[in-house]
């Protein structure tokens, strides 16, 4: 997504393309891994305060342009919403993050629903894997 399509993406979900929102989207776009509010403030080329960034992320997450990720750190992480489902493997020793695809959510949902007495449909999922990376093992 380039600048023009960020404007379009915001307009498509009924959000005004404010400067901070565009800026937060751009920082997340260039990041290879999910970022915290502090990461975004730090990596920002313009001065945005934490409250502004946090408010932007809240609005963007509600509009499903940004996804909140829980990687068991003591702060939330955020990344651009990805129409191709992906998840993360996190090193519990150094914190390095690798993406992975192919969680087979369709099969998992089906088997969960077969056993479920309370639900007949699933519309979202969250899954993160944790381990010790190769460089921390050797
Ligand atoms: Zn990710
Ligand atoms: Zn590691
Ligand atoms: Zn998935």
PDB file of C-alpha atoms and ligand atoms in Angstrom:
ATOM      1  CA  UNK A   1       0.000   0.000   0.000  1.00  0.00           C
ATOM      2  CA  UNK A   2       1.349   3.401  -0.917  1.00  0.00           C
ATOM      3  CA  UNK A   3       0.329   6.778   0.403  1.00  0.00           C
ATOM      4  CA  UNK A   4      -2.576   7.158  -2.018  1.00  0.00           C
ATOM      5  CA  UNK A   5      -3.996   3.749  -1.206  1.00  0.00           C
ATOM      6  CA  UNK A   6      -3.693   4.435   2.560  1.00  0.00           C
ATOM      7  CA  UNK A   7      -5.933   7.461   1.989  1.00  0.00           C
ATOM      8  CA  UNK A   8      -8.333   5.269   0.022  1.00  0.00           C
ATOM      9  CA  UNK A   9      -8.222   2.507   2.639  1.00  0.00           C
ATOM     10  CA  UNK A  10      -9.120   4.984   5.387  1.00  0.00           C
ATOM     11  CA  UNK A  11     -11.925   6.514   3.352  1.00  0.00           C
ATOM     12  CA  UNK A  12     -13.283   3.072   2.501  1.00  0.00           C
ATOM     13  CA  UNK A  13     -13.857   2.345   6.216  1.00  0.00           C
ATOM     14  CA  UNK A  14     -15.278   5.809   6.888  1.00  0.00           C
ATOM     15  CA  UNK A  15     -12.229   7.268   8.654  1.00  0.00           C
ATOM     16  CA  UNK A  16     -10.792  10.643   7.800  1.00  0.00           C
ATOM     17  CA  UNK A  17      -7.288  10.396   6.372  1.00  0.00           C
ATOM     18  CA  UNK A  18      -5.655  12.460   9.103  1.00  0.00           C
ATOM     19  CA  UNK A  19      -1.934  13.034   9.100  1.00  0.00           C
ATOM     20  CA  UNK A  20      -1.213  10.923  12.234  1.00  0.00           C
ATOM     21  CA  UNK A  21      -3.304   7.997  10.928  1.00  0.00           C
ATOM     22  CA  UNK A  22      -1.474   8.043   7.602  1.00  0.00           C
ATOM     23  CA  UNK A  23       1.824   8.260   9.406  1.00  0.00           C
ATOM     24  CA  UNK A  24       1.069   5.331  11.730  1.00  0.00           C
ATOM     25  CA  UNK A  25      -0.027   3.238   8.738  1.00  0.00           C
ATOM     26  CA  UNK A  26       3.215   4.089   6.929  1.00  0.00           C
ATOM     27  CA  UNK A  27       5.404   3.141   9.909  1.00  0.00           C
ATOM     28  CA  UNK A  28       3.559  -0.185  10.287  1.00  0.00           C
ATOM     29  CA  UNK A  29       3.842  -0.773   6.546  1.00  0.00           C
ATOM     30  CA  UNK A  30       7.635  -0.534   6.579  1.00  0.00           C
ATOM     31  CA  UNK A  31       8.012  -2.710   9.682  1.00  0.00           C
ATOM     32  CA  UNK A  32       8.857  -6.387   9.281  1.00  0.00           C
ATOM     33  CA  UNK A  33       7.424  -7.326  12.680  1.00  0.00           C
ATOM     34  CA  UNK A  34       4.535  -6.114  14.868  1.00  0.00           C
ATOM     35  CA  UNK A  35       5.303  -2.851  16.698  1.00  0.00           C
ATOM     36  CA  UNK A  36       4.358  -1.430  20.087  1.00  0.00           C
ATOM     37  CA  UNK A  37       3.147   2.139  20.627  1.00  0.00           C
ATOM     38  CA  UNK A  38       6.656   3.048  21.816  1.00  0.00           C
ATOM     39  CA  UNK A  39       8.258   1.403  18.742  1.00  0.00           C
ATOM     40  CA  UNK A  40       6.020   3.496  16.501  1.00  0.00           C
ATOM     41  CA  UNK A  41       6.868   6.718  18.359  1.00  0.00           C
ATOM     42  CA  UNK A  42      10.580   5.851  18.141  1.00  0.00           C
ATOM     43  CA  UNK A  43      10.568   4.846  14.472  1.00  0.00           C
ATOM     44  CA  UNK A  44       8.474   7.800  13.468  1.00  0.00           C
ATOM     45  CA  UNK A  45      10.250  10.450  11.418  1.00  0.00           C
ATOM     46  CA  UNK A  46       7.816  13.019  12.777  1.00  0.00           C
ATOM     47  CA  UNK A  47       7.018  13.864  16.362  1.00  0.00           C
ATOM     48  CA  UNK A  48       3.899  11.965  17.384  1.00  0.00           C
ATOM     49  CA  UNK A  49       3.109  11.530  21.061  1.00  0.00           C
ATOM     50  CA  UNK A  50       2.096   8.205  22.590  1.00  0.00           C
ATOM     51  CA  UNK A  51      -1.518   9.240  23.186  1.00  0.00           C
ATOM     52  CA  UNK A  52      -1.995  10.227  19.550  1.00  0.00           C
ATOM     53  CA  UNK A  53      -0.435   6.994  18.323  1.00  0.00           C
ATOM     54  CA  UNK A  54      -2.567   4.973  20.730  1.00  0.00           C
ATOM     55  CA  UNK A  55      -5.771   6.710  19.596  1.00  0.00           C
ATOM     56  CA  UNK A  56      -4.845   6.159  15.948  1.00  0.00           C
ATOM     57  CA  UNK A  57      -4.214   2.465  16.567  1.00  0.00           C
ATOM     58  CA  UNK A  58      -7.538   2.067  18.377  1.00  0.00           C
ATOM     59  CA  UNK A  59      -9.474   3.588  15.473  1.00  0.00           C
ATOM     60  CA  UNK A  60      -7.476   1.656  12.882  1.00  0.00           C
ATOM     61  CA  UNK A  61      -7.937  -1.628  14.746  1.00  0.00           C
ATOM     62  CA  UNK A  62     -11.665  -1.068  15.075  1.00  0.00           C
ATOM     63  CA  UNK A  63     -11.827  -0.470  11.317  1.00  0.00           C
ATOM     64  CA  UNK A  64      -9.813  -3.676  10.767  1.00  0.00           C
ATOM     65  CA  UNK A  65      -6.976  -1.873   8.990  1.00  0.00           C
ATOM     66  CA  UNK A  66      -4.655  -2.782  11.849  1.00  0.00           C
ATOM     67  CA  UNK A  67      -4.496  -5.965  13.866  1.00  0.00           C
ATOM     68  CA  UNK A  68      -3.543  -6.173  17.535  1.00  0.00           C
ATOM     69  CA  UNK A  69      -1.191  -9.061  18.270  1.00  0.00           C
ATOM     70  CA  UNK A  70      -0.587 -10.621  21.674  1.00  0.00           C
ATOM     71  CA  UNK A  71       2.957 -11.993  21.830  1.00  0.00           C
ATOM     72  CA  UNK A  72       3.032 -12.245  25.639  1.00  0.00           C
ATOM     73  CA  UNK A  73       5.020  -9.060  26.043  1.00  0.00           C
ATOM     74  CA  UNK A  74       3.711  -6.648  28.652  1.00  0.00           C
ATOM     75  CA  UNK A  75       2.461  -4.320  25.925  1.00  0.00           C
ATOM     76  CA  UNK A  76       0.267  -4.772  22.871  1.00  0.00           C
ATOM     77  CA  UNK A  77       1.801  -5.019  19.427  1.00  0.00           C
ATOM     78  CA  UNK A  78       0.209  -3.891  16.187  1.00  0.00           C
ATOM     79  CA  UNK A  79       0.623  -4.713  12.528  1.00  0.00           C
ATOM     80  CA  UNK A  80      -1.241  -3.946   9.320  1.00  0.00           C
ATOM     81  CA  UNK A  81      -4.246  -6.165   8.779  1.00  0.00           C
ATOM     82  CA  UNK A  82      -3.208  -8.949   6.431  1.00  0.00           C
ATOM     83  CA  UNK A  83      -5.822 -10.429   4.121  1.00  0.00           C
ATOM     84  CA  UNK A  84      -3.547 -13.450   3.783  1.00  0.00           C
ATOM     85  CA  UNK A  85      -3.691 -15.041   7.218  1.00  0.00           C
ATOM     86  CA  UNK A  86      -0.316 -15.240   8.964  1.00  0.00           C
ATOM     87  CA  UNK A  87       0.946 -15.786  12.495  1.00  0.00           C
ATOM     88  CA  UNK A  88       4.201 -15.494  14.422  1.00  0.00           C
ATOM     89  CA  UNK A  89       6.745 -17.728  16.090  1.00  0.00           C
ATOM     90  CA  UNK A  90       8.397 -15.889  18.985  1.00  0.00           C
ATOM     91  CA  UNK A  91      11.694 -16.781  20.681  1.00  0.00           C
ATOM     92  CA  UNK A  92      11.081 -16.859  24.437  1.00  0.00           C
ATOM     93  CA  UNK A  93      14.770 -16.143  25.005  1.00  0.00           C
ATOM     94  CA  UNK A  94      15.694 -13.209  22.703  1.00  0.00           C
ATOM     95  CA  UNK A  95      12.273 -12.190  21.403  1.00  0.00           C
ATOM     96  CA  UNK A  96      13.032 -12.609  17.687  1.00  0.00           C
ATOM     97  CA  UNK A  97       9.848 -13.004  15.622  1.00  0.00           C
ATOM     98  CA  UNK A  98       9.321 -15.073  12.474  1.00  0.00           C
ATOM     99  CA  UNK A  99       6.121 -15.142  10.430  1.00  0.00           C
ATOM    100  CA  UNK A 100       4.432 -18.354   9.419  1.00  0.00           C
ATOM    101  CA  UNK A 101       1.445 -19.125   7.218  1.00  0.00           C
ATOM    102  CA  UNK A 102      -0.794 -22.157   7.051  1.00  0.00           C
ATOM    103  CA  UNK A 103      -2.541 -22.436  10.424  1.00  0.00           C
ATOM    104  CA  UNK A 104      -5.324 -24.520   8.873  1.00  0.00           C
ATOM    105  CA  UNK A 105      -8.004 -22.522  10.678  1.00  0.00           C
ATOM    106  CA  UNK A 106     -10.800 -23.998   8.535  1.00  0.00           C
ATOM    107  CA  UNK A 107     -10.140 -27.551   9.741  1.00  0.00           C
ATOM    108  CA  UNK A 108      -9.609 -26.391  13.321  1.00  0.00           C
ATOM    109  CA  UNK A 109     -12.858 -24.373  13.337  1.00  0.00           C
ATOM    110  CA  UNK A 110     -14.756 -27.290  11.880  1.00  0.00           C
ATOM    111  CA  UNK A 111     -13.569 -29.696  14.553  1.00  0.00           C
ATOM    112  CA  UNK A 112     -14.166 -27.107  17.310  1.00  0.00           C
ATOM    113  CA  UNK A 113     -17.705 -26.509  16.053  1.00  0.00           C
ATOM    114  CA  UNK A 114     -18.406 -30.229  15.851  1.00  0.00           C
ATOM    115  CA  UNK A 115     -17.688 -30.449  19.601  1.00  0.00           C
ATOM    116  CA  UNK A 116     -19.244 -27.113  20.515  1.00  0.00           C
ATOM    117  CA  UNK A 117     -22.646 -26.899  22.172  1.00  0.00           C
ATOM    118  CA  UNK A 118     -22.708 -23.093  22.298  1.00  0.00           C
ATOM    119  CA  UNK A 119     -21.476 -22.004  18.859  1.00  0.00           C
ATOM    120  CA  UNK A 120     -22.362 -22.670  15.265  1.00  0.00           C
ATOM    121  CA  UNK A 121     -19.944 -20.332  13.599  1.00  0.00           C
ATOM    122  CA  UNK A 122     -16.424 -18.957  14.017  1.00  0.00           C
ATOM    123  CA  UNK A 123     -15.421 -15.613  12.494  1.00  0.00           C
ATOM    124  CA  UNK A 124     -11.975 -14.823  13.871  1.00  0.00           C
ATOM    125  CA  UNK A 125      -8.992 -16.492  15.456  1.00  0.00           C
ATOM    126  CA  UNK A 126      -5.731 -15.724  17.240  1.00  0.00           C
ATOM    127  CA  UNK A 127      -2.743 -18.037  17.325  1.00  0.00           C
ATOM    128  CA  UNK A 128       0.900 -17.443  18.151  1.00  0.00           C
ATOM    129  CA  UNK A 129       3.663 -20.003  18.608  1.00  0.00           C
ATOM    130  CA  UNK A 130       6.535 -19.752  21.086  1.00  0.00           C
ATOM    131  CA  UNK A 131       9.886 -21.509  21.103  1.00  0.00           C
ATOM    132  CA  UNK A 132      13.637 -20.990  21.389  1.00  0.00           C
ATOM    133  CA  UNK A 133      15.304 -19.842  18.142  1.00  0.00           C
ATOM    134  CA  UNK A 134      18.330 -21.514  16.575  1.00  0.00           C
ATOM    135  CA  UNK A 135      20.839 -18.871  17.632  1.00  0.00           C
ATOM    136  CA  UNK A 136      19.662 -19.046  21.253  1.00  0.00           C
ATOM    137  CA  UNK A 137      19.900 -22.866  21.228  1.00  0.00           C
ATOM    138  CA  UNK A 138      23.514 -23.064  20.047  1.00  0.00           C
TER     139      UNK A 138
HETATM  140 ZN1  LIG B   1       2.714 -10.376  11.494  1.00  0.00          ZN
HETATM  141 ZN1  LIG B   2      16.329 -16.366  20.304  1.00  0.00          ZN
HETATM  142 ZN1  LIG B   3      -4.547 -18.336  11.009  1.00  0.00          ZN
END
